[in-house]
Coordinates of C-alpha atoms in Angstrom, one line a residue:
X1 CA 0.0 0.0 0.0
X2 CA 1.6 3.3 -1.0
X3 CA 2.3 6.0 1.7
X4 CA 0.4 8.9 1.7
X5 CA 2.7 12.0 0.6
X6 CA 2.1 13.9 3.5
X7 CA 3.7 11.3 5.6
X8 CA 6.1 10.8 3.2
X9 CA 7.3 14.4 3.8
X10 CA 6.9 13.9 7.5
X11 CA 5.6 16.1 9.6
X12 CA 4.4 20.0 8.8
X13 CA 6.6 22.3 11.0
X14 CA 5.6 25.9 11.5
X15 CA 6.9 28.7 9.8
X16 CA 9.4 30.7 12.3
X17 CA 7.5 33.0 14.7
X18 CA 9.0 36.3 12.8
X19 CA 7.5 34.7 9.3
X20 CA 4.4 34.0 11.3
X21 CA 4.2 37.6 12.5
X22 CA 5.2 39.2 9.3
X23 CA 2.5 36.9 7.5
X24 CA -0.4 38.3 9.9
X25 CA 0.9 41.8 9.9
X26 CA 0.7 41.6 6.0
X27 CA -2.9 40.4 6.8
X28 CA -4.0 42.8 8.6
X29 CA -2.3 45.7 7.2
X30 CA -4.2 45.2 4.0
X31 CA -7.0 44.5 6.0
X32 CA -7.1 48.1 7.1
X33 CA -6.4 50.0 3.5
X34 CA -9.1 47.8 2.0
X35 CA -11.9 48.4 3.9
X36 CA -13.9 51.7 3.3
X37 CA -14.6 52.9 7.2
X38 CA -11.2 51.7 8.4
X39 CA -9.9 54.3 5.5
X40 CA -12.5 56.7 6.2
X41 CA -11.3 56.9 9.8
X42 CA -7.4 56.8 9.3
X43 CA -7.4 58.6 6.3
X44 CA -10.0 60.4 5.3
X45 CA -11.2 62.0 8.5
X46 CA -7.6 63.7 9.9
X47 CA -6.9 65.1 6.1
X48 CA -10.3 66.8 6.0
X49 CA -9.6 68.1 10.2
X50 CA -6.0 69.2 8.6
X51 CA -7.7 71.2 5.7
X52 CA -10.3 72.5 8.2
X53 CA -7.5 73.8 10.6
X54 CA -5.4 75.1 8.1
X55 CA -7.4 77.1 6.1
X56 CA -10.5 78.1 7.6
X57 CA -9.7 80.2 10.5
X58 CA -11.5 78.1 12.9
X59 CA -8.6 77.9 15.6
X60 CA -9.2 82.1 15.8
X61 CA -13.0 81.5 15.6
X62 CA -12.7 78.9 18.9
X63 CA -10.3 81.3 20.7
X64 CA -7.5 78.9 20.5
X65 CA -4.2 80.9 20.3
X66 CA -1.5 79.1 17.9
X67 CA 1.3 81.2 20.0
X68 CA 2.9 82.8 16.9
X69 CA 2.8 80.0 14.9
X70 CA 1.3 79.1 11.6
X71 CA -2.1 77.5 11.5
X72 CA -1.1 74.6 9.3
X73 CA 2.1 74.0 11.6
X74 CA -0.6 73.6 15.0
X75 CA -2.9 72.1 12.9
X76 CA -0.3 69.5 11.3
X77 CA 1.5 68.9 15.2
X78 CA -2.6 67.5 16.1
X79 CA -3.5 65.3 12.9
X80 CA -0.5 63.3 13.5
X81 CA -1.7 62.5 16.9
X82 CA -4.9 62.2 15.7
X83 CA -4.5 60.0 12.8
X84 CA -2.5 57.4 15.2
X85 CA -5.9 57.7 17.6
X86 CA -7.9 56.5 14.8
X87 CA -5.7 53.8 13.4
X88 CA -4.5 52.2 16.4
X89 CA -7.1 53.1 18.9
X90 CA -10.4 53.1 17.5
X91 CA -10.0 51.4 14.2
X92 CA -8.0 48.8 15.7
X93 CA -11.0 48.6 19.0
X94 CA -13.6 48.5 16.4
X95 CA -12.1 45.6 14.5
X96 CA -11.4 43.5 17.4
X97 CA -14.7 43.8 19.0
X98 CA -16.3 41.9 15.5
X99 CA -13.1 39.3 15.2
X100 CA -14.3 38.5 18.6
X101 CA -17.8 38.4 17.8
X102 CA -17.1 36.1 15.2
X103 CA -15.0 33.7 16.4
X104 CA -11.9 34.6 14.4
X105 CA -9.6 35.8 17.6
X106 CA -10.8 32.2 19.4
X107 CA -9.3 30.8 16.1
X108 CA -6.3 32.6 15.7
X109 CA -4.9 32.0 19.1
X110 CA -5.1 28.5 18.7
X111 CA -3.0 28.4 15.5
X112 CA 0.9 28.5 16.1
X113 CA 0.8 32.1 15.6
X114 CA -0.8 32.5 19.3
X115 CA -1.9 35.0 21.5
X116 CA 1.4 37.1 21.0
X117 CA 2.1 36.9 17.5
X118 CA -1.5 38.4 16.9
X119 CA -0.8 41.0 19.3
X120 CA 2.8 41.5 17.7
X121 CA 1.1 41.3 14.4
X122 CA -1.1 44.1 15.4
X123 CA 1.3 46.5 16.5
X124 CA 3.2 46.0 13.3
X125 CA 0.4 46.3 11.0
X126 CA -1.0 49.2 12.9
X127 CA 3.1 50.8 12.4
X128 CA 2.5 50.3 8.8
X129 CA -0.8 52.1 8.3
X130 CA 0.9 54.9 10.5
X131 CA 4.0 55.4 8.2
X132 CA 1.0 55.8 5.2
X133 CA -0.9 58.4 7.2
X134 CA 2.4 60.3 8.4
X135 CA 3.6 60.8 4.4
X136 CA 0.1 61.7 3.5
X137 CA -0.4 64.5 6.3
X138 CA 3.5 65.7 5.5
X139 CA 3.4 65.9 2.1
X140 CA -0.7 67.9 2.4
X141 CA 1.2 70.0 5.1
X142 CA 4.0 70.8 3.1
X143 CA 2.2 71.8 0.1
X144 CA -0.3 74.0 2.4
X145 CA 2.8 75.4 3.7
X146 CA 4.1 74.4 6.9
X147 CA 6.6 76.2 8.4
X148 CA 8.3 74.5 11.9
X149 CA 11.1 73.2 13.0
X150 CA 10.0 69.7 12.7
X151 CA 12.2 66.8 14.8
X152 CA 12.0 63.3 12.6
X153 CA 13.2 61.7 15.9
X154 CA 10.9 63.2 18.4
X155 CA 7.9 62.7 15.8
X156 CA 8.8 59.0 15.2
X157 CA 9.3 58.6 19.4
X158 CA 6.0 60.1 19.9
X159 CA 4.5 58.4 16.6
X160 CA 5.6 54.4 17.9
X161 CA 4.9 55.3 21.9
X162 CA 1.7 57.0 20.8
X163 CA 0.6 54.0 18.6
X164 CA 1.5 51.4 21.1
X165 CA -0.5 53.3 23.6
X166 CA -3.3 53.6 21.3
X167 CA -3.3 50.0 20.1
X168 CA -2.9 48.4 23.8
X169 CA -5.9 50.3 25.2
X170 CA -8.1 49.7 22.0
X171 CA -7.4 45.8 22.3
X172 CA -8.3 46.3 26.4
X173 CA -11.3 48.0 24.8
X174 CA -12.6 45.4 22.0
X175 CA -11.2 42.4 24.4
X176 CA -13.7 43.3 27.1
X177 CA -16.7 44.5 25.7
X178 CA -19.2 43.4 23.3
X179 CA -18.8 44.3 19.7
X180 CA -21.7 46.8 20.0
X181 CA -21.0 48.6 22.8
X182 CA -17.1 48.9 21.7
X183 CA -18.5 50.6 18.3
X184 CA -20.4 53.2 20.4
X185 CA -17.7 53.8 23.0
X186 CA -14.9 53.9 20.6
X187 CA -16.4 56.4 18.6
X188 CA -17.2 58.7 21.7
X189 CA -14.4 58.3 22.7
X190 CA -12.3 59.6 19.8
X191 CA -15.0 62.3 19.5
X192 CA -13.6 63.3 23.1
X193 CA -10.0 62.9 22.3
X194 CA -9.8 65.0 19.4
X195 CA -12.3 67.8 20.9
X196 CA -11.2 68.6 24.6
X197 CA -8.6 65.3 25.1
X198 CA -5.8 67.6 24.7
X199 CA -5.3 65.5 21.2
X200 CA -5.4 67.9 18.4
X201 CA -5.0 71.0 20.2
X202 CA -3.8 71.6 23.9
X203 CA -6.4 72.4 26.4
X204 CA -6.1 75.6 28.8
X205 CA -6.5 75.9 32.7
X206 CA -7.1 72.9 35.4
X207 CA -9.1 70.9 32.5
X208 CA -5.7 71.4 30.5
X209 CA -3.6 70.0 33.8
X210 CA -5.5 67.0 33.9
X211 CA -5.8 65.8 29.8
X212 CA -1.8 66.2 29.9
X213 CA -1.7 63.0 31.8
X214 CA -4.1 61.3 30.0
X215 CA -2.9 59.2 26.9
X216 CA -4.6 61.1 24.6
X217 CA -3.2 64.5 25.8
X218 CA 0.6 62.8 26.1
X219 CA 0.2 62.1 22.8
X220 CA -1.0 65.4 22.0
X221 CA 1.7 67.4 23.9
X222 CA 4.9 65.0 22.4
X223 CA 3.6 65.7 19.2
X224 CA 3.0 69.7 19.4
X225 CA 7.0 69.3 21.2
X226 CA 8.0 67.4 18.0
X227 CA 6.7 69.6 15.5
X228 CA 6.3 73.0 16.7
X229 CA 9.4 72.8 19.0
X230 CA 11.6 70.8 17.5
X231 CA 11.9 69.1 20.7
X232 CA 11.4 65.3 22.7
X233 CA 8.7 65.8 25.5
X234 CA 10.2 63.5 28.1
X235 CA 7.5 64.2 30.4
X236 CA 4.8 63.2 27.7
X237 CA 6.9 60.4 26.5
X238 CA 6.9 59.3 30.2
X239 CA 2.9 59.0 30.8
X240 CA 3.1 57.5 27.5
X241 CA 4.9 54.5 28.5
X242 CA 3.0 54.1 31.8
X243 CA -0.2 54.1 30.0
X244 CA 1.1 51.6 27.7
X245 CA 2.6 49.3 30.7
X246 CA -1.1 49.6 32.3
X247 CA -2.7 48.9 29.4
X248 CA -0.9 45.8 28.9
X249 CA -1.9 44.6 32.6
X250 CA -5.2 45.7 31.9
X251 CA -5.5 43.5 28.8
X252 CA -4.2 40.3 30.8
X253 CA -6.8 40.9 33.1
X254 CA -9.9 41.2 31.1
X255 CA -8.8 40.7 27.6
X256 CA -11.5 37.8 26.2
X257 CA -10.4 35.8 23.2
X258 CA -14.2 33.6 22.9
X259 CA -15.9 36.9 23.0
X260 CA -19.1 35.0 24.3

């Protein structure tokens, strides 16, 4: 009787856990450019708040001083922030809460990739989509004229501690609640993040005090440092990394793969 080919060959070994990473990263990067509302929210939405800012006076009209600077250079400083809110917070919420939902994290984890491979695949898929919206908002900036002394470095510190911020709590977020109610709340929430979070521009008085130490305005403040400043915001880079270290506990805590 002839041998089937499969146990010919032997046994199937996994692929090596970086291959399996940068397999599910691919996956989900593409994952995130192909879908309409996952583009509508990481694209779509800072661009037109960056055309808003820069060109229709509305930062005079709310009373919000730019301290000498250029519209488009304030306006530029929050988008960034902003566009790593909606990519690796809510989008990245949003879409776990419905993997969940459906049974697809239950599968995943029970594959050789594992619970943190997915994760890992996140993060770097989340990086990717990042880099896209970065050179999209530069390149808008630039041609609307932006004027600062902009810091690479400090933009791409604040740009991978802000994303892993972002991503950790929206995975706490999706992980623990039900796909509905992480939909709602993960909207609100970037709603409040970009309006008075201290995201897209900073907030004044003891309202202002408190947002700085709140992920949101951390990210908000390294930012403004990185762009307008030309500077690294230790202090924000600081509540940054805390945020992200809770986050993380948070999500071994109460992070729910079955979703039931």
């Amino acid at each position: 009787m002839s041998t089937p080919d499969h146990a010919a060959r032997g046994p199937v070994r996994a692929a090596p856990a970086h291959r399996r990473i940068l397999a599910q990263a691919r996956f989900e990067a593409s994952g995130i450019l192909r879908n309409g509302e996952q583009l509508l929210l990481s694209l779509v939405l800072p661009i037109i708040v960056l055309l808003g800012l820069s060109l229709t006076g509305i930062l005079d009209v709310l009373g919000i001083g730019t301290g000498g600077r250029s519209p488009v250079a304030v306006a530029a400083a929050g988008v960034l922030g902003l566009a790593i809110a909606s990519s690796a917070f809510t989008g990245q919420a949003i879409a776990t809460g419905f993997d969940r939902r459906y049974g697809v994290l239950r599968q995943l984890a029970t594959t050789p990739l594992g619970t943190s491979g997915l994760i890992w695949g996140k993060l770097l898929a989340v990086l990717a989509v990042v880099l896209v919206q970065f050179a999209l908002i530069a390149v808008i900036a630039l041609v609307l004229g932006l004027d600062a002394p902009v810091d690479p470095f400090a933009v791409g510190l604040a740009g991978l501690l802000g994303t892993a911020v972002m991503l950790t709590w929206g995975l706490v977020l999706g992980g623990a609640l039900r796909a509905e109610a992480t939909l709602a709340l993960a909207n609100l929430l970037w709603v409040l993040m970009a309006a008075v979070g201290g995201l897209v521009v900073a907030q004044a008085g003891l309202w202002g005090a408190f947002v700085r130490f709140t992920p949101s305005g951390a990210l908000g403040d390294a930012m403004r440092a990185a762009v307008l400043d030309g500077a690294v915001d230790l202090r924000a880079l600081a509540v940054l990394l805390a945020w992200t270290v809770l986050g993380l506990l948070a999500a071994r805590r109460w992070f729910d793969f079955d979703g039931r």
